[in-house]
Short mmCIF file of C-alpha atoms and ligand atoms in Angstrom, two decimals:
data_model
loop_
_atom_site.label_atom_id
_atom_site.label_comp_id
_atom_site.label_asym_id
_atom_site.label_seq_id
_atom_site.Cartn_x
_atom_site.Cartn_y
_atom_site.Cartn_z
CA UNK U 996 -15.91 25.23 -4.88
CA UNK U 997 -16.63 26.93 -1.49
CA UNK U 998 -18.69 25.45 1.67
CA UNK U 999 -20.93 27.91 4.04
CA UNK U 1000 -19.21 25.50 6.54
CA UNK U 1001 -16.28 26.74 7.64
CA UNK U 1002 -13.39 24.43 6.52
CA UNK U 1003 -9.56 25.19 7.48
CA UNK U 1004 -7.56 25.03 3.92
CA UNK U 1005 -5.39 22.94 5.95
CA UNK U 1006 -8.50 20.42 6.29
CA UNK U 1007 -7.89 17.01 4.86
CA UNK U 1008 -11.60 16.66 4.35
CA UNK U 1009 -11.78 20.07 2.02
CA UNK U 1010 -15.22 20.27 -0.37
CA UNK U 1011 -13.43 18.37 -2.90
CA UNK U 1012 -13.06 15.28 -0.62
CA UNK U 1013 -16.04 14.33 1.41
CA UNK U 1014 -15.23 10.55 2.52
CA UNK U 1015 -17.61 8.30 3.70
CA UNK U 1016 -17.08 6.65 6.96
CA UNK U 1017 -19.23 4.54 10.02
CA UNK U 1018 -19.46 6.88 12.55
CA UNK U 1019 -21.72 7.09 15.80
CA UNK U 1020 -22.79 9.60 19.08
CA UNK U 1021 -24.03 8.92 22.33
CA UNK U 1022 -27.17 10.00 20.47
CA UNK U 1023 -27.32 8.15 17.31
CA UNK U 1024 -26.30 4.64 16.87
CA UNK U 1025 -23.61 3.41 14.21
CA UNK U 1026 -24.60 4.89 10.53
CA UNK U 1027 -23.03 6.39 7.65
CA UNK U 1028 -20.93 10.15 7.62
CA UNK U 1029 -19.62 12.06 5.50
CA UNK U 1030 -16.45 14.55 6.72
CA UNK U 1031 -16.25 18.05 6.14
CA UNK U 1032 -13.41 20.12 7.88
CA UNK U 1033 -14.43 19.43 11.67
CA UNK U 1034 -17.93 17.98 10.83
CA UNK U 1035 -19.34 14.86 10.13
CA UNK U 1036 -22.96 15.12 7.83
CA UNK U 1037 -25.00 12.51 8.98
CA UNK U 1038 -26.58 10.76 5.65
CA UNK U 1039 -29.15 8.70 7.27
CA UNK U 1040 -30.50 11.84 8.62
CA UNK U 1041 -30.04 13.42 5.09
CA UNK U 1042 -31.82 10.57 3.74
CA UNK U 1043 -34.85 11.50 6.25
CA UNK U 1044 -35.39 14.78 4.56
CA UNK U 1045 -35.48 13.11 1.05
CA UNK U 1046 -32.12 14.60 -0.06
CA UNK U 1047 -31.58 11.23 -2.37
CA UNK U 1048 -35.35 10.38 -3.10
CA UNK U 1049 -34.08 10.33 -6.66
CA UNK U 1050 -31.46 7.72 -6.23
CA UNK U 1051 -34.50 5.50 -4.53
CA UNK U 1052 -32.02 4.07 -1.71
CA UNK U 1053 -33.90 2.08 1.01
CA UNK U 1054 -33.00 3.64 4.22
CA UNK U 1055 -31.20 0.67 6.12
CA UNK U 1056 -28.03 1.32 3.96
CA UNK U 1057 -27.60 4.79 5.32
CA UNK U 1058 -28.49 3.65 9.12
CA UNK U 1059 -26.22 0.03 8.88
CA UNK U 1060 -23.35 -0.94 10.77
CA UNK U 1061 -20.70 -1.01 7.69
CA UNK U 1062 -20.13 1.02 4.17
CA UNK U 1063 -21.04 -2.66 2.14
CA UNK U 1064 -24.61 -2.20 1.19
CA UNK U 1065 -23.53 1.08 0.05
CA UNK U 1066 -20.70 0.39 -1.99
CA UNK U 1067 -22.78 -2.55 -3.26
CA UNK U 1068 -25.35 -0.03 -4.76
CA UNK U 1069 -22.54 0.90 -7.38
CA UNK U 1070 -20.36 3.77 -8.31
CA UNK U 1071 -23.52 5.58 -10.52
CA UNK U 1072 -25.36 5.68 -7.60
CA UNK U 1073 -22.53 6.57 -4.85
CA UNK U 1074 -21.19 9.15 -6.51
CA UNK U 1075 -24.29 11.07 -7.26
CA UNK U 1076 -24.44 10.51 -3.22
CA UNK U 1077 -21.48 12.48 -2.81
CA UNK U 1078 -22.35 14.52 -5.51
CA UNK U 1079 -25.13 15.50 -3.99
CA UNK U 1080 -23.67 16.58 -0.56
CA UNK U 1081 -21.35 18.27 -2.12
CA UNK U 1082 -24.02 20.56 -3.67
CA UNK U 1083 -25.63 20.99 -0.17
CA UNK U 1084 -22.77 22.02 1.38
CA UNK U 1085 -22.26 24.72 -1.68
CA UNK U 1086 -25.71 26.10 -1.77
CA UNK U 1087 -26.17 28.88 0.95
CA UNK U 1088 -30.10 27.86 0.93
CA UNK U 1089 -29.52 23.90 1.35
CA UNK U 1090 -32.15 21.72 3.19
CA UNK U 1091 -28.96 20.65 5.49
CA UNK U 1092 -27.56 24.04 6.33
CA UNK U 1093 -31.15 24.56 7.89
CA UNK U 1094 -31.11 21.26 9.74
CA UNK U 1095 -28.77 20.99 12.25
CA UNK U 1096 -29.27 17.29 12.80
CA UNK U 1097 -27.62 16.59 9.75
CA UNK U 1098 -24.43 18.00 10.89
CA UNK U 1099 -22.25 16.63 13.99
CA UNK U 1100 -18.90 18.20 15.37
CA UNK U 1101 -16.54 15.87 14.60
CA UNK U 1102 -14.75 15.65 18.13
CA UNK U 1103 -18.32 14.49 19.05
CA UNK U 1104 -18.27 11.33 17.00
CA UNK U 1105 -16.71 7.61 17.51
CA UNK U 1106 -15.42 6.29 14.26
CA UNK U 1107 -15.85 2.03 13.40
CA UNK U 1108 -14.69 0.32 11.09
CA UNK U 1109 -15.84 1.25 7.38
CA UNK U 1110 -16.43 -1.84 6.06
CA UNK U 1111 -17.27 -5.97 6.94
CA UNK U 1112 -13.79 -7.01 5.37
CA UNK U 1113 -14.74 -10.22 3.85
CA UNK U 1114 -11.24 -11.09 2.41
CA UNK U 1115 -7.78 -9.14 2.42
CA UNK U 1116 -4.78 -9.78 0.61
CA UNK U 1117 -1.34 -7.90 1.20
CA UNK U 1118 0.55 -6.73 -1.97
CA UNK U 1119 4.37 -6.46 -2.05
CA UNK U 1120 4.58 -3.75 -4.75
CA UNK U 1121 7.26 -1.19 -3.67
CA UNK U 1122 10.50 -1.86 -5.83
CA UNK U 1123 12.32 0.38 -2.65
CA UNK U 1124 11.01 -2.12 -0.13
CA UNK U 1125 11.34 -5.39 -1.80
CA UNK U 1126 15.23 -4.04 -2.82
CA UNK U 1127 15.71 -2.73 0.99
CA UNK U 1128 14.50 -6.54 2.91
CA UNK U 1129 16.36 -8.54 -0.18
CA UNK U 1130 19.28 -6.76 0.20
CA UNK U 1131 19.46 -6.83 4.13
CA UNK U 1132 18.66 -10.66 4.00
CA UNK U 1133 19.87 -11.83 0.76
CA UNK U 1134 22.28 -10.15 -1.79
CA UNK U 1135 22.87 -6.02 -2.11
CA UNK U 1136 24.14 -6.84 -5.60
CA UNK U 1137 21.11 -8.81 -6.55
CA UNK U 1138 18.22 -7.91 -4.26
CA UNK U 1139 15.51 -8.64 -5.74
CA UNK U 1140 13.97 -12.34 -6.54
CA UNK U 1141 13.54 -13.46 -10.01
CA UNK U 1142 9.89 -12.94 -10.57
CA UNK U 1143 9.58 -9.44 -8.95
CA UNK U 1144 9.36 -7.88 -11.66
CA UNK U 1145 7.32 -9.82 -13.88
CA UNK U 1146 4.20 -10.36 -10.92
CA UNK U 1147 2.90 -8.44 -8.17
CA UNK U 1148 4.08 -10.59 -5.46
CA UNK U 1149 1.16 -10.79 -2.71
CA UNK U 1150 -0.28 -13.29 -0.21
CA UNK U 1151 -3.69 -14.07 0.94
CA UNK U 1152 -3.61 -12.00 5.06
CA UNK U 1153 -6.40 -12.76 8.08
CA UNK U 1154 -9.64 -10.19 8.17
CA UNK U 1155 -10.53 -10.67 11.16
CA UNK U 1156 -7.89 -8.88 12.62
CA UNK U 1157 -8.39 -5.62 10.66
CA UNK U 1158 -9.07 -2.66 13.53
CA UNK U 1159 -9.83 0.54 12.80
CA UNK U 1160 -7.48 3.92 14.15
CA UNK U 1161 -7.79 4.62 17.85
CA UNK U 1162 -7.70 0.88 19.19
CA UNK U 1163 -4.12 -0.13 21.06
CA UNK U 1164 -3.07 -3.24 20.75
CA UNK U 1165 -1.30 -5.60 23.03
CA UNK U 1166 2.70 -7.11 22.32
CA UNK U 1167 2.17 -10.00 20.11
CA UNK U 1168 3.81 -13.17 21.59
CA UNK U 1169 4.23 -16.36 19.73
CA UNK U 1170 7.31 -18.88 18.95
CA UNK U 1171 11.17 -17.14 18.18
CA UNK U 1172 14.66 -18.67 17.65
CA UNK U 1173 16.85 -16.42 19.06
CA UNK U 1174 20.35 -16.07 17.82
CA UNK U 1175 22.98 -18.56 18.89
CA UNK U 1176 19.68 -20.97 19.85
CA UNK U 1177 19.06 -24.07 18.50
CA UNK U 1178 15.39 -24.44 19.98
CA UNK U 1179 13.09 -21.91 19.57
CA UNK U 1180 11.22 -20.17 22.86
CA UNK U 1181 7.60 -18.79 23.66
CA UNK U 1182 8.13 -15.19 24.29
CA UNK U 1183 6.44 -11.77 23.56
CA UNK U 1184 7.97 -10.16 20.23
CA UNK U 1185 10.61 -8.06 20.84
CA UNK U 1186 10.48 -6.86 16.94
CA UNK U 1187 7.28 -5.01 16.31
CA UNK U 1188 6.97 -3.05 13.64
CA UNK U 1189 4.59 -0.81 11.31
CA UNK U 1190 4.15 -0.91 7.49
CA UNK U 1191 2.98 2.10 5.89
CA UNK U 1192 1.20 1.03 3.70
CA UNK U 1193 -2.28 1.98 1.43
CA UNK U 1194 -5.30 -0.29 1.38
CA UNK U 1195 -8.41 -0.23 -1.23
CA UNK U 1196 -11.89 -1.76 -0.98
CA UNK U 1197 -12.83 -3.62 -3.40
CA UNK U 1198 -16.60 -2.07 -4.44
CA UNK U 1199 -17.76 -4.56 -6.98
CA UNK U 1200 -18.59 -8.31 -7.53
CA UNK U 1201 -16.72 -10.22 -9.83
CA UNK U 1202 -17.94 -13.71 -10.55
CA UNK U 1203 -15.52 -17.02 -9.78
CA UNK U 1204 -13.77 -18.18 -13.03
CA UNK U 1205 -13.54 -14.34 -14.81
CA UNK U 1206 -10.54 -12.33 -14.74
CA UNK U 1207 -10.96 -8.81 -14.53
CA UNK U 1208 -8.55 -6.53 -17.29
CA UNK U 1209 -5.92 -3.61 -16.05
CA UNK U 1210 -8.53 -1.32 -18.42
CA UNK U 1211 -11.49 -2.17 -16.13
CA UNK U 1212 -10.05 -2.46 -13.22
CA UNK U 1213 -11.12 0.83 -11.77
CA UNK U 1214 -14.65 0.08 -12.05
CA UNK U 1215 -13.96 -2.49 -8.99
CA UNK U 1216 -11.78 0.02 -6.60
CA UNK U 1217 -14.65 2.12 -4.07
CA UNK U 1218 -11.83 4.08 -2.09
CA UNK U 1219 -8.73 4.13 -0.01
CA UNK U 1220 -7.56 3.87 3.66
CA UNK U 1221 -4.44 4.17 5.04
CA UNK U 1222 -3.20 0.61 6.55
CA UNK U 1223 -0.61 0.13 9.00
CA UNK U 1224 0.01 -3.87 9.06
CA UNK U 1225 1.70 -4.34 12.00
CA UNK U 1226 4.12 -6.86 12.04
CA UNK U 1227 6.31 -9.16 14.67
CA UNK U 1228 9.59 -9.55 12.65
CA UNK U 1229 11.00 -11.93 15.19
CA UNK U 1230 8.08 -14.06 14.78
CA UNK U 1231 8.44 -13.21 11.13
CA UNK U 1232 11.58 -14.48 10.55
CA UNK U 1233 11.52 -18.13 12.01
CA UNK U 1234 8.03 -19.40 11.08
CA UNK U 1235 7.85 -17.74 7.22
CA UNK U 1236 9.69 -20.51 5.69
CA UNK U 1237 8.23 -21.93 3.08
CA UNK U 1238 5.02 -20.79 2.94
CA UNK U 1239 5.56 -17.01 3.67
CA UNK U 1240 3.76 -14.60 6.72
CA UNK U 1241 1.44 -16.06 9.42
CA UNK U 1242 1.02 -15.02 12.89
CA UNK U 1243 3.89 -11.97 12.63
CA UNK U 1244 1.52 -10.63 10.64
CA UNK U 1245 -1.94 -11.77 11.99
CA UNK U 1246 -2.76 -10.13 15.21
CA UNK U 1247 -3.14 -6.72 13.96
CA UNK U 1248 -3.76 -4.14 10.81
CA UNK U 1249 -4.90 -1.25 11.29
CA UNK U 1250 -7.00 1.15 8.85
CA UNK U 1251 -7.53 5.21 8.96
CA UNK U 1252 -11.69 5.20 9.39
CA UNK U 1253 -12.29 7.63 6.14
CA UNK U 1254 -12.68 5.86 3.09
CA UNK U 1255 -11.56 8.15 0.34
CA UNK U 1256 -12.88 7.81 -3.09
CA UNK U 1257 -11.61 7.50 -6.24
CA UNK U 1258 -13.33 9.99 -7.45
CA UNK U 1259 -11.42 12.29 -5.12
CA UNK U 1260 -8.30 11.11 -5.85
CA UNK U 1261 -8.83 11.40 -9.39
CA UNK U 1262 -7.05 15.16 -9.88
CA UNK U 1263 -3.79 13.41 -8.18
CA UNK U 1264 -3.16 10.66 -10.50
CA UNK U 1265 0.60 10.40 -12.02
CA UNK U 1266 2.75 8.37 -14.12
CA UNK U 1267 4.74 5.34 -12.52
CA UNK U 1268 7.74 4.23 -12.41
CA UNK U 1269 8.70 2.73 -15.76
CA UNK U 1270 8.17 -0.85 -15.65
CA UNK U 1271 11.68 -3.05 -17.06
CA UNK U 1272 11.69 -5.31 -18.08
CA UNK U 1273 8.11 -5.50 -20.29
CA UNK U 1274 5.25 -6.93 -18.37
CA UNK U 1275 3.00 -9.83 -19.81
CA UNK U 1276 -0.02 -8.54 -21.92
CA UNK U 1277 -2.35 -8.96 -18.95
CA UNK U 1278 -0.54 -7.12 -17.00
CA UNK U 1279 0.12 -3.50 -19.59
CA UNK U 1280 -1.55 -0.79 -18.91
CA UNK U 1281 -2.76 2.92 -20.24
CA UNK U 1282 -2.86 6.27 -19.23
CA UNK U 1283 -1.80 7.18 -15.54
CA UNK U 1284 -2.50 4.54 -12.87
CA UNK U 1285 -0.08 6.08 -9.78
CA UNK U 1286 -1.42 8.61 -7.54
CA UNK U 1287 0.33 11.41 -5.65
CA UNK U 1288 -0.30 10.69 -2.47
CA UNK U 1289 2.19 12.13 0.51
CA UNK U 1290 2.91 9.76 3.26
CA UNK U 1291 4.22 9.94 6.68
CA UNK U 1292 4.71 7.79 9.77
CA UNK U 1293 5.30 9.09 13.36
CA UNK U 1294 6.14 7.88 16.67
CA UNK U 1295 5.01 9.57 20.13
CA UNK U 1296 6.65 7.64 23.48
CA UNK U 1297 3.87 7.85 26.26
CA UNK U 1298 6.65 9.41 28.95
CA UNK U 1299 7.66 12.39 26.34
CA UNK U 1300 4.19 13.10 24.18
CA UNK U 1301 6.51 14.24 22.15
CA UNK U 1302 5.81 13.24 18.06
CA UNK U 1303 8.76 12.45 16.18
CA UNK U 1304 8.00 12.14 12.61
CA UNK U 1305 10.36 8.67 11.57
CA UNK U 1306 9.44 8.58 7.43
CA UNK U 1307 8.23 10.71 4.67
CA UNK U 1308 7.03 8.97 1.55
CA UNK U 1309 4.52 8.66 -1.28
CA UNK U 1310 2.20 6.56 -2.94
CA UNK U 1311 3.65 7.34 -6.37
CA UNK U 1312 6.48 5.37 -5.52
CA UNK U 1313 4.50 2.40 -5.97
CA UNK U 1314 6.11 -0.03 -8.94
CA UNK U 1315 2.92 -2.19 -9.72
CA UNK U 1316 -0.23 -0.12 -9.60
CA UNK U 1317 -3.55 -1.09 -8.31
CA UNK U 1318 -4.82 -1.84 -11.50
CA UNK U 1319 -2.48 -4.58 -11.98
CA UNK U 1320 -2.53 -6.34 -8.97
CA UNK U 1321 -6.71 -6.50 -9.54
CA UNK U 1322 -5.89 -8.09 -12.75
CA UNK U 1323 -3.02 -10.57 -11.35
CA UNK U 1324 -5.37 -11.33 -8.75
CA UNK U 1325 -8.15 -12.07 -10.82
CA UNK U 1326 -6.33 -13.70 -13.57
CA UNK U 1327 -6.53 -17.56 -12.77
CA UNK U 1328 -10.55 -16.58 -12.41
CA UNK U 1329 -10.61 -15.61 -8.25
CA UNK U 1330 -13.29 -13.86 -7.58
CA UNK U 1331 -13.25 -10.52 -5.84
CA UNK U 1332 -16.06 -9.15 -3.51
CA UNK U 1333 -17.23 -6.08 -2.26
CA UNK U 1334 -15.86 -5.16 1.20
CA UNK U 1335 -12.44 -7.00 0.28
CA UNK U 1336 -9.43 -5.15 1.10
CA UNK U 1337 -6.13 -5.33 -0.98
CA UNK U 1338 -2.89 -3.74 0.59
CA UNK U 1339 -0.18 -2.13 -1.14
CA UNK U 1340 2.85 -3.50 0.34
CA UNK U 1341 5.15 -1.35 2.27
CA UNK U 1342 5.58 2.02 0.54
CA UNK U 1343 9.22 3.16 1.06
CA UNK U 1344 11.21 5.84 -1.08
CA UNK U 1345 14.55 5.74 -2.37
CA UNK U 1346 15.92 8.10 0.61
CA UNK U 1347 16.96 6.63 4.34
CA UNK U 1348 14.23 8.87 5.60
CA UNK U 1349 10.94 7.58 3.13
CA UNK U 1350 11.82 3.96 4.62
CA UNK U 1351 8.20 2.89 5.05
CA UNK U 1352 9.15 0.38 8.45
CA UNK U 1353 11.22 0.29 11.36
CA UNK U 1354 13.00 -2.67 9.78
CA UNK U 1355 14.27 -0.50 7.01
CA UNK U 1356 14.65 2.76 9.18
CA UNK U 1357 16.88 1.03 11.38
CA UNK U 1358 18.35 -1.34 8.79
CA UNK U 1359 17.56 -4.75 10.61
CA UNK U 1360 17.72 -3.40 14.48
CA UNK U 1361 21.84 -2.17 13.51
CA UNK U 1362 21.29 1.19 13.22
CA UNK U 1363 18.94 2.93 16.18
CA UNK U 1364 16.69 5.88 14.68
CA UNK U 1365 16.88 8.46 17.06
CA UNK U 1366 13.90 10.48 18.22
CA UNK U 1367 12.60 14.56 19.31
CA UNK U 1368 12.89 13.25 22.92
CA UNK U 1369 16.21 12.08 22.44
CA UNK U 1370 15.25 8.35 22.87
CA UNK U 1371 16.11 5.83 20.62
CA UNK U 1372 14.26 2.96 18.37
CA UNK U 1373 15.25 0.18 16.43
CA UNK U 1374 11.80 -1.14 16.92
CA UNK U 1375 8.59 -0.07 18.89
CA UNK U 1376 8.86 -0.20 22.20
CA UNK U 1377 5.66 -0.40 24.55
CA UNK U 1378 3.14 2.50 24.63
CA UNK U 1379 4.41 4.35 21.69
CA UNK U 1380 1.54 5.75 19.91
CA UNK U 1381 1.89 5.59 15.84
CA UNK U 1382 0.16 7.61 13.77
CA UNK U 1383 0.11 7.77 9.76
CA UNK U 1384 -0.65 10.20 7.85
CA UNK U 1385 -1.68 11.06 3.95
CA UNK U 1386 -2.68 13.95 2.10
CA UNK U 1387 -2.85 14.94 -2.05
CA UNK U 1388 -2.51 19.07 -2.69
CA UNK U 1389 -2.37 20.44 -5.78
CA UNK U 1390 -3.38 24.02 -6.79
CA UNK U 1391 -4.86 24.57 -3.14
CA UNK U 1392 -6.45 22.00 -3.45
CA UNK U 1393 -6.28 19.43 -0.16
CA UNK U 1394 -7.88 15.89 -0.03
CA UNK U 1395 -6.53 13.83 2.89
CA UNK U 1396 -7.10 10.23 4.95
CA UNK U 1397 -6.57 12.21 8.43
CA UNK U 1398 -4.66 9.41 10.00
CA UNK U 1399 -4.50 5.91 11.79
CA UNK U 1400 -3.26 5.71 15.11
CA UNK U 1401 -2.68 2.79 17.58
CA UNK U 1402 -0.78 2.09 20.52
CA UNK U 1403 1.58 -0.77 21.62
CA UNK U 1404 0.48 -1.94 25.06
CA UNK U 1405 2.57 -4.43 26.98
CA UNK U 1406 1.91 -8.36 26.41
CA UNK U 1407 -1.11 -9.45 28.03
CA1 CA I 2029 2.61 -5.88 4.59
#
């Protein structure tokens, strides 16, 4: 497949990923987009020239503030969507390549949030990660607790915090015990942190009291984001006891403003890890449920500008796969909604350098990572810009999330 638009093969958003996002200009207000290379197709205007007349799609759900009433129209109809744009952009005699309102310059656009997140849960999946904090915390002989492998751990995390790439945030500050203290004090973290980490959205209904199976669990997944969820490990550490993360983990998340779909990431799909011991019935799977997905994390200090690139990892990594956490979630009859977001957990590899957070990187604060400037970091320090990245390639073939980026500013 080949565009008349011009598209860079080093383009995450080739012909063969055109992710749908919430995008507006000075111009237009907030509405749907689709990327392509350095431009953004502007569907509501599509819409206007009776591109999906077919598909019989009122026109608020192009020209809408969020990706929902979309997604809720169902994967038969959003994929012919895409489907359809993608045959535009082919076709040297398409309707859009002779409108020019239907295509924007991407450096022209402001990108919002993709979706009203209704509810968001944070998974716990990576057998790297969960060995990395048990072994720093509890026992390196015996990292991992006794029903790792037999559940996908996860907890139920705050929505409303959810920001899309490009907003800063401030210092979190909140209660911490320091060391050698027998009170705790009110102070500004001085233990933030990223989590690389992959989100979905949840694109279909389920009703309260069903379960949903690993074999239809696709059916409910619209796309993926990538998902930094920030964290305050000082905070962390003195309040999660018993009832797990709270405000470490609540001021912030933030999400890369391209949702990709699964259609798109369907060429990339792999094998996972091998799960040992067996997994409950609910729980088995078939066929390949891990996706190739390259990861990375970077850090850029405001003084230098200069990026240092702190982890490389991968989605494949990823010991319990989506499919299975949809059907943990779902098993004692939760129902899901459309707009939900799940998170994978913190995706680290098996080398020092695929560590997927500062905590691991730097191995509790004990080891500083060093950086291009020649700084150092056991944590992020104020106005250090992070940016994550993810890409698939196979066979010249590129579909990628382009990035989320925020920046620590100082306590307010
Ligand atoms: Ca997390």
């Amino acid at each position: 497949m080949k565009s008349w638009l011009k598209v860079s093969s080093k383009s995450d958003f080739s012909i063969y990923n055109l992710p749908f996002g919430i995008f507006s200009t000075n111009k237009k207000n907030k509405r749907i987009g689709v990327a392509i290379g350095d431009h953004v197709i502007d569907l509501h205007a599509c819409n206007s020239l009776d591109l999906f007349k077919d598909l019989h799609i009122e026109s608020y759900v192009f020209k809408n503030s969020f990706l929902n009433n979309f997604i809720e129209l169902g994967k038969g109809i959003t994929s012919k969507v895409r489907e359809i744009i993608q045959l535009e952009l082919i076709n040297e005699n398409s309707l859009i390549k002779h409108n020019s309102n239907c295509i924007i310059p991407i450096n022209t656009v402001e990108m919002h949030l993709p979706v009203n997140i209704g509810d968001y849960t944070d998974f716990y999946s990576s057998i790297e990660h969960a060995s990395n904090i048990g072994s720093m915390f509890r026992d390196p002989s015996n990292p991992l607790l006794p029903n790792w492998k037999h559940l996908p751990v996860g907890y139920h995390g705050r929505a409303s915090s959810i920001i899309v790439s490009g907003k800063n945030i401030h210092r979190p500050k909140g209660q911490i015990m320091p060391l050698d203290s027998e009170t705790p004090i009110y102070s500004s973290s001085n233990r933030v942190d990223f989590e690389l980490e992959m989100g979905y959205i949840i694109g279909k209904n389920s009703s309260l009291g069903s379960s949903i199976s690993t074999t239809n669990a696709e059916d409910y997944i619209f796309g993926k984001v990538l998902f930094n969820d920030w964290s305050a490990r000082d905070i962390q550490k003195w309040e999660y006891v018993p009832l797990g993360p709270f405000l470490g983990k609540s001021f912030a998340s933030s999400i890369s403003p391209w949702v990709v779909t699964m259609e798109a990431l369907d060429p990339f799909r792999v094998a996972g890890p091998i799960q040992e011991p067996n997994v409950l019935d609910y729980l088995k799977f078939d066929r390949l449920k891990n996706y190739d997905i390259n990861l990375s994390v970077s850090i850029t200090p405001e003084d230098s500008n200069i990026e240092s690139i702190v982890c490389n990892s991968n989605f494949k990594y990823m010991y319990w796969n989506m499919n299975q956490q949809i059907a943990h979630h779902t098993v004692n009859g939760c129902n899901l909604n459309v707009g939900d977001m799940m998170a994978s957990g913190t995706i680290s590899g098996h080398t020092k350098d695929s560590y997927g957070s500062m905590l691991e990187l730097s191995w509790g604060g004990k080891n500083p990572i060093e950086l291009k400037d020649g700084s150092t970091r056991t944590f992020i320090n104020d106005m250090d810009t992070v940016i994550m990245k993810g890409y698939c390639e196979k066979n010249n073939i590129r579909v990628g999330f382009g990035e989320v980026k925020s920046k620590i500013l100082p306590s307010t």
